[in-house]
């Protein structure tokens, strides 16, 4: 499957969870340490816009990754950022080298794989926060599991001042794929 289509579906899956957020829930804590739901949504909007900027050729400006603004309508802000992301990757960027945050340069298709992972994991974070069901398509989880397996884990260090996710937690090898994915990115599903 085209990675762009997988990413569009990941964006839509996350968007479907975001539509269920009530305005009184934005200050709730999330499974992402130090983030309220508002902060997590702002992060995802910023990431969408940052990936779009990278696909458009922005390099060396980390402020491009912190432009998210939820305004009065967080769902609309998310949809607009998702649209910007999709439009930016509609161009022929899959084989171009893109700067992804401070993590370095990656081919566009690898960057999109990282974005799919972000959407799938943060979809779970949002669902957990507001207490709704979350069942992403199996191929989204499989793809995200492959990407998460190669992302460095552990605490930040001198040569790596920031990590993508929290340190991995042990999840039983026989657990469902989504639970194994969540363990790789530092989440502990209730069932594990």
PDB file of C-alpha atoms in Angstrom:
ATOM      1  CA  UNK A   1       0.000   0.000   0.000  1.00  0.00           C
ATOM      2  CA  UNK A   2       1.101   3.573  -0.697  1.00  0.00           C
ATOM      3  CA  UNK A   3       2.505   5.041   2.538  1.00  0.00           C
ATOM      4  CA  UNK A   4       0.613   8.257   1.774  1.00  0.00           C
ATOM      5  CA  UNK A   5      -2.685   6.383   1.894  1.00  0.00           C
ATOM      6  CA  UNK A   6      -1.673   4.711   5.148  1.00  0.00           C
ATOM      7  CA  UNK A   7      -0.875   8.133   6.599  1.00  0.00           C
ATOM      8  CA  UNK A   8      -4.210   9.596   5.458  1.00  0.00           C
ATOM      9  CA  UNK A   9      -5.988   6.731   7.211  1.00  0.00           C
ATOM     10  CA  UNK A  10      -3.927   7.216  10.363  1.00  0.00           C
ATOM     11  CA  UNK A  11      -4.832  10.916  10.350  1.00  0.00           C
ATOM     12  CA  UNK A  12      -8.505  10.042   9.881  1.00  0.00           C
ATOM     13  CA  UNK A  13      -8.400   7.454  12.683  1.00  0.00           C
ATOM     14  CA  UNK A  14      -6.910   9.979  15.086  1.00  0.00           C
ATOM     15  CA  UNK A  15      -9.381  12.618  13.880  1.00  0.00           C
ATOM     16  CA  UNK A  16     -12.303  10.319  14.636  1.00  0.00           C
ATOM     17  CA  UNK A  17     -11.153  10.035  18.255  1.00  0.00           C
ATOM     18  CA  UNK A  18     -10.571  13.785  18.512  1.00  0.00           C
ATOM     19  CA  UNK A  19     -14.175  14.470  17.444  1.00  0.00           C
ATOM     20  CA  UNK A  20     -15.296  12.807  20.675  1.00  0.00           C
ATOM     21  CA  UNK A  21     -13.460  15.262  22.952  1.00  0.00           C
ATOM     22  CA  UNK A  22     -15.689  17.529  24.999  1.00  0.00           C
ATOM     23  CA  UNK A  23     -14.538  21.074  25.847  1.00  0.00           C
ATOM     24  CA  UNK A  24     -14.475  20.201  29.546  1.00  0.00           C
ATOM     25  CA  UNK A  25     -11.921  17.420  28.852  1.00  0.00           C
ATOM     26  CA  UNK A  26      -9.066  19.540  27.464  1.00  0.00           C
ATOM     27  CA  UNK A  27      -7.351  19.894  30.855  1.00  0.00           C
ATOM     28  CA  UNK A  28      -7.359  16.163  31.624  1.00  0.00           C
ATOM     29  CA  UNK A  29      -3.947  14.490  32.078  1.00  0.00           C
ATOM     30  CA  UNK A  30      -2.907  12.055  29.347  1.00  0.00           C
ATOM     31  CA  UNK A  31      -0.678   8.963  29.199  1.00  0.00           C
ATOM     32  CA  UNK A  32       1.968  11.334  27.766  1.00  0.00           C
ATOM     33  CA  UNK A  33       3.880  12.537  30.816  1.00  0.00           C
ATOM     34  CA  UNK A  34       3.522  16.265  31.481  1.00  0.00           C
ATOM     35  CA  UNK A  35       0.800  16.812  28.848  1.00  0.00           C
ATOM     36  CA  UNK A  36      -2.819  17.641  29.314  1.00  0.00           C
ATOM     37  CA  UNK A  37      -5.178  16.725  26.496  1.00  0.00           C
ATOM     38  CA  UNK A  38      -4.905  20.321  25.246  1.00  0.00           C
ATOM     39  CA  UNK A  39      -1.109  20.004  25.192  1.00  0.00           C
ATOM     40  CA  UNK A  40      -1.240  16.662  23.396  1.00  0.00           C
ATOM     41  CA  UNK A  41      -3.582  18.038  20.725  1.00  0.00           C
ATOM     42  CA  UNK A  42      -1.379  21.099  20.305  1.00  0.00           C
ATOM     43  CA  UNK A  43       1.614  18.764  19.928  1.00  0.00           C
ATOM     44  CA  UNK A  44      -0.135  16.733  17.223  1.00  0.00           C
ATOM     45  CA  UNK A  45      -1.219  19.854  15.330  1.00  0.00           C
ATOM     46  CA  UNK A  46       2.372  21.120  15.593  1.00  0.00           C
ATOM     47  CA  UNK A  47       3.728  17.785  14.358  1.00  0.00           C
ATOM     48  CA  UNK A  48       1.363  17.769  11.391  1.00  0.00           C
ATOM     49  CA  UNK A  49       2.470  21.292  10.464  1.00  0.00           C
ATOM     50  CA  UNK A  50       6.133  20.425  11.082  1.00  0.00           C
ATOM     51  CA  UNK A  51       6.017  17.384   8.810  1.00  0.00           C
ATOM     52  CA  UNK A  52       4.262  19.530   6.177  1.00  0.00           C
ATOM     53  CA  UNK A  53       6.994  22.172   6.476  1.00  0.00           C
ATOM     54  CA  UNK A  54       9.691  19.501   6.148  1.00  0.00           C
ATOM     55  CA  UNK A  55       8.036  18.154   2.998  1.00  0.00           C
ATOM     56  CA  UNK A  56       7.986  21.712   1.654  1.00  0.00           C
ATOM     57  CA  UNK A  57      11.741  21.960   2.135  1.00  0.00           C
ATOM     58  CA  UNK A  58      12.072  23.740   5.494  1.00  0.00           C
ATOM     59  CA  UNK A  59      15.342  22.786   7.199  1.00  0.00           C
ATOM     60  CA  UNK A  60      17.248  24.160  10.149  1.00  0.00           C
ATOM     61  CA  UNK A  61      14.250  25.921  11.714  1.00  0.00           C
ATOM     62  CA  UNK A  62      12.934  23.934  14.650  1.00  0.00           C
ATOM     63  CA  UNK A  63      10.261  26.596  15.235  1.00  0.00           C
ATOM     64  CA  UNK A  64       8.432  25.023  12.275  1.00  0.00           C
ATOM     65  CA  UNK A  65       7.701  22.120  14.655  1.00  0.00           C
ATOM     66  CA  UNK A  66       6.044  24.295  17.289  1.00  0.00           C
ATOM     67  CA  UNK A  67       3.445  26.242  15.322  1.00  0.00           C
ATOM     68  CA  UNK A  68       0.307  24.473  16.525  1.00  0.00           C
ATOM     69  CA  UNK A  69      -2.483  26.683  17.759  1.00  0.00           C
ATOM     70  CA  UNK A  70      -5.808  25.130  18.739  1.00  0.00           C
ATOM     71  CA  UNK A  71      -7.750  28.387  18.835  1.00  0.00           C
ATOM     72  CA  UNK A  72     -11.390  28.054  19.786  1.00  0.00           C
ATOM     73  CA  UNK A  73     -11.930  24.795  17.915  1.00  0.00           C
ATOM     74  CA  UNK A  74      -9.282  22.089  18.541  1.00  0.00           C
ATOM     75  CA  UNK A  75     -10.947  19.668  16.141  1.00  0.00           C
ATOM     76  CA  UNK A  76     -10.912  22.237  13.311  1.00  0.00           C
ATOM     77  CA  UNK A  77      -7.249  23.038  14.087  1.00  0.00           C
ATOM     78  CA  UNK A  78      -6.457  19.332  13.837  1.00  0.00           C
ATOM     79  CA  UNK A  79      -8.352  18.912  10.559  1.00  0.00           C
ATOM     80  CA  UNK A  80      -6.628  21.936   9.031  1.00  0.00           C
ATOM     81  CA  UNK A  81      -3.194  20.667  10.069  1.00  0.00           C
ATOM     82  CA  UNK A  82      -4.010  17.179   8.763  1.00  0.00           C
ATOM     83  CA  UNK A  83      -5.045  18.710   5.442  1.00  0.00           C
ATOM     84  CA  UNK A  84      -1.781  20.683   5.263  1.00  0.00           C
ATOM     85  CA  UNK A  85       0.134  17.478   5.986  1.00  0.00           C
ATOM     86  CA  UNK A  86      -1.693  15.497   3.310  1.00  0.00           C
ATOM     87  CA  UNK A  87      -1.264  18.250   0.693  1.00  0.00           C
ATOM     88  CA  UNK A  88       2.466  18.596   1.406  1.00  0.00           C
ATOM     89  CA  UNK A  89       3.067  14.878   0.940  1.00  0.00           C
ATOM     90  CA  UNK A  90       0.928  14.691  -2.204  1.00  0.00           C
ATOM     91  CA  UNK A  91       3.948  16.116  -4.011  1.00  0.00           C
ATOM     92  CA  UNK A  92       6.817  13.864  -5.064  1.00  0.00           C
ATOM     93  CA  UNK A  93       8.687  13.906  -1.733  1.00  0.00           C
ATOM     94  CA  UNK A  94       8.847  10.231  -0.799  1.00  0.00           C
ATOM     95  CA  UNK A  95      12.456   9.844  -1.934  1.00  0.00           C
ATOM     96  CA  UNK A  96      13.641  13.319  -0.921  1.00  0.00           C
ATOM     97  CA  UNK A  97      15.648  13.846   2.248  1.00  0.00           C
ATOM     98  CA  UNK A  98      13.560  15.691   4.866  1.00  0.00           C
ATOM     99  CA  UNK A  99      14.699  17.135   8.180  1.00  0.00           C
ATOM    100  CA  UNK A 100      12.494  15.745  10.945  1.00  0.00           C
ATOM    101  CA  UNK A 101      12.798  17.901  14.028  1.00  0.00           C
ATOM    102  CA  UNK A 102      16.220  17.626  15.633  1.00  0.00           C
ATOM    103  CA  UNK A 103      16.334  13.903  14.879  1.00  0.00           C
ATOM    104  CA  UNK A 104      18.015  14.332  11.506  1.00  0.00           C
ATOM    105  CA  UNK A 105      17.307  13.769   7.832  1.00  0.00           C
ATOM    106  CA  UNK A 106      15.189  10.895   6.545  1.00  0.00           C
ATOM    107  CA  UNK A 107      13.700   9.901   3.179  1.00  0.00           C
ATOM    108  CA  UNK A 108      10.124  11.169   2.839  1.00  0.00           C
ATOM    109  CA  UNK A 109       8.653   7.666   2.992  1.00  0.00           C
ATOM    110  CA  UNK A 110      10.477   7.002   6.295  1.00  0.00           C
ATOM    111  CA  UNK A 111       9.249  10.348   7.649  1.00  0.00           C
ATOM    112  CA  UNK A 112       5.686   9.373   6.747  1.00  0.00           C
ATOM    113  CA  UNK A 113       6.129   6.070   8.552  1.00  0.00           C
ATOM    114  CA  UNK A 114       7.176   8.006  11.652  1.00  0.00           C
ATOM    115  CA  UNK A 115       4.076  10.178  11.302  1.00  0.00           C
ATOM    116  CA  UNK A 116       1.794   7.153  11.020  1.00  0.00           C
ATOM    117  CA  UNK A 117       3.291   5.870  14.275  1.00  0.00           C
ATOM    118  CA  UNK A 118       2.675   9.248  15.944  1.00  0.00           C
ATOM    119  CA  UNK A 119      -0.974   9.264  14.878  1.00  0.00           C
ATOM    120  CA  UNK A 120      -1.663   5.687  15.959  1.00  0.00           C
ATOM    121  CA  UNK A 121      -0.046   6.098  19.378  1.00  0.00           C
ATOM    122  CA  UNK A 122      -1.556   9.503  20.087  1.00  0.00           C
ATOM    123  CA  UNK A 123      -4.954   8.173  19.018  1.00  0.00           C
ATOM    124  CA  UNK A 124      -4.653   5.666  21.843  1.00  0.00           C
ATOM    125  CA  UNK A 125      -3.501   8.422  24.218  1.00  0.00           C
ATOM    126  CA  UNK A 126      -6.569  10.535  23.421  1.00  0.00           C
ATOM    127  CA  UNK A 127      -8.954   7.563  23.638  1.00  0.00           C
ATOM    128  CA  UNK A 128      -7.529   6.564  27.028  1.00  0.00           C
ATOM    129  CA  UNK A 129      -7.826  10.113  28.295  1.00  0.00           C
ATOM    130  CA  UNK A 130     -11.499  10.509  27.398  1.00  0.00           C
ATOM    131  CA  UNK A 131     -12.504   6.892  28.009  1.00  0.00           C
ATOM    132  CA  UNK A 132     -13.594   5.854  24.517  1.00  0.00           C
ATOM    133  CA  UNK A 133     -12.898   2.715  22.489  1.00  0.00           C
ATOM    134  CA  UNK A 134      -9.906   2.708  20.168  1.00  0.00           C
ATOM    135  CA  UNK A 135      -9.471   0.082  17.477  1.00  0.00           C
ATOM    136  CA  UNK A 136      -7.160   1.241  14.668  1.00  0.00           C
ATOM    137  CA  UNK A 137      -6.945  -0.920  11.551  1.00  0.00           C
ATOM    138  CA  UNK A 138      -4.556  -3.846  11.885  1.00  0.00           C
ATOM    139  CA  UNK A 139      -2.309  -2.647   9.038  1.00  0.00           C
ATOM    140  CA  UNK A 140      -1.833   0.734  10.769  1.00  0.00           C
ATOM    141  CA  UNK A 141      -0.771  -1.056  13.947  1.00  0.00           C
ATOM    142  CA  UNK A 142       1.515  -3.494  12.065  1.00  0.00           C
ATOM    143  CA  UNK A 143       3.242  -0.653  10.248  1.00  0.00           C
ATOM    144  CA  UNK A 144       3.608   1.365  13.456  1.00  0.00           C
ATOM    145  CA  UNK A 145       5.026  -1.645  15.283  1.00  0.00           C
ATOM    146  CA  UNK A 146       7.748  -1.994  12.635  1.00  0.00           C
ATOM    147  CA  UNK A 147       8.639   1.694  12.892  1.00  0.00           C
ATOM    148  CA  UNK A 148       8.602   1.713  16.710  1.00  0.00           C
ATOM    149  CA  UNK A 149      10.907  -1.309  16.791  1.00  0.00           C
ATOM    150  CA  UNK A 150      13.730   0.716  15.200  1.00  0.00           C
ATOM    151  CA  UNK A 151      13.301   3.973  17.130  1.00  0.00           C
ATOM    152  CA  UNK A 152      15.901   4.372  19.870  1.00  0.00           C
ATOM    153  CA  UNK A 153      14.482   4.067  23.368  1.00  0.00           C
ATOM    154  CA  UNK A 154      15.727   4.982  26.777  1.00  0.00           C
ATOM    155  CA  UNK A 155      16.397   8.201  28.581  1.00  0.00           C
ATOM    156  CA  UNK A 156      17.881  11.269  26.905  1.00  0.00           C
ATOM    157  CA  UNK A 157      21.680  11.448  26.992  1.00  0.00           C
ATOM    158  CA  UNK A 158      24.464  13.839  26.034  1.00  0.00           C
ATOM    159  CA  UNK A 159      24.455  12.637  22.440  1.00  0.00           C
ATOM    160  CA  UNK A 160      20.662  12.365  22.324  1.00  0.00           C
ATOM    161  CA  UNK A 161      19.116  15.256  24.268  1.00  0.00           C
ATOM    162  CA  UNK A 162      15.572  14.248  23.363  1.00  0.00           C
ATOM    163  CA  UNK A 163      13.826  10.974  22.647  1.00  0.00           C
ATOM    164  CA  UNK A 164      10.734  10.415  20.548  1.00  0.00           C
ATOM    165  CA  UNK A 165       8.797   8.535  23.203  1.00  0.00           C
ATOM    166  CA  UNK A 166       9.108   7.390  26.797  1.00  0.00           C
ATOM    167  CA  UNK A 167      11.400   4.435  27.495  1.00  0.00           C
ATOM    168  CA  UNK A 168       9.932   1.076  26.468  1.00  0.00           C
ATOM    169  CA  UNK A 169       8.041  -0.998  29.006  1.00  0.00           C
ATOM    170  CA  UNK A 170       7.926  -4.779  28.937  1.00  0.00           C
ATOM    171  CA  UNK A 171       4.787  -6.227  27.385  1.00  0.00           C
ATOM    172  CA  UNK A 172       4.204  -9.954  26.990  1.00  0.00           C
ATOM    173  CA  UNK A 173       5.258 -11.247  23.558  1.00  0.00           C
ATOM    174  CA  UNK A 174       1.856 -12.950  23.268  1.00  0.00           C
ATOM    175  CA  UNK A 175      -0.046  -9.691  23.730  1.00  0.00           C
ATOM    176  CA  UNK A 176      -2.052  -8.168  20.856  1.00  0.00           C
ATOM    177  CA  UNK A 177      -0.068  -6.052  18.386  1.00  0.00           C
ATOM    178  CA  UNK A 178      -1.469  -2.742  19.670  1.00  0.00           C
ATOM    179  CA  UNK A 179      -0.372  -3.565  23.228  1.00  0.00           C
ATOM    180  CA  UNK A 180       3.123  -4.529  22.037  1.00  0.00           C
ATOM    181  CA  UNK A 181       3.314  -1.267  20.081  1.00  0.00           C
ATOM    182  CA  UNK A 182       2.262   0.733  23.122  1.00  0.00           C
ATOM    183  CA  UNK A 183       4.923  -0.977  25.225  1.00  0.00           C
ATOM    184  CA  UNK A 184       7.636  -0.026  22.724  1.00  0.00           C
ATOM    185  CA  UNK A 185       6.683   3.643  23.080  1.00  0.00           C
ATOM    186  CA  UNK A 186       6.481   3.622  26.855  1.00  0.00           C
ATOM    187  CA  UNK A 187       2.776   3.067  27.438  1.00  0.00           C
ATOM    188  CA  UNK A 188       1.411   0.386  29.709  1.00  0.00           C
ATOM    189  CA  UNK A 189      -1.980  -0.822  28.479  1.00  0.00           C
ATOM    190  CA  UNK A 190      -4.296  -1.715  31.355  1.00  0.00           C
ATOM    191  CA  UNK A 191      -4.535  -5.342  30.213  1.00  0.00           C
ATOM    192  CA  UNK A 192      -0.757  -5.919  30.360  1.00  0.00           C
TER     193      UNK A 192
END
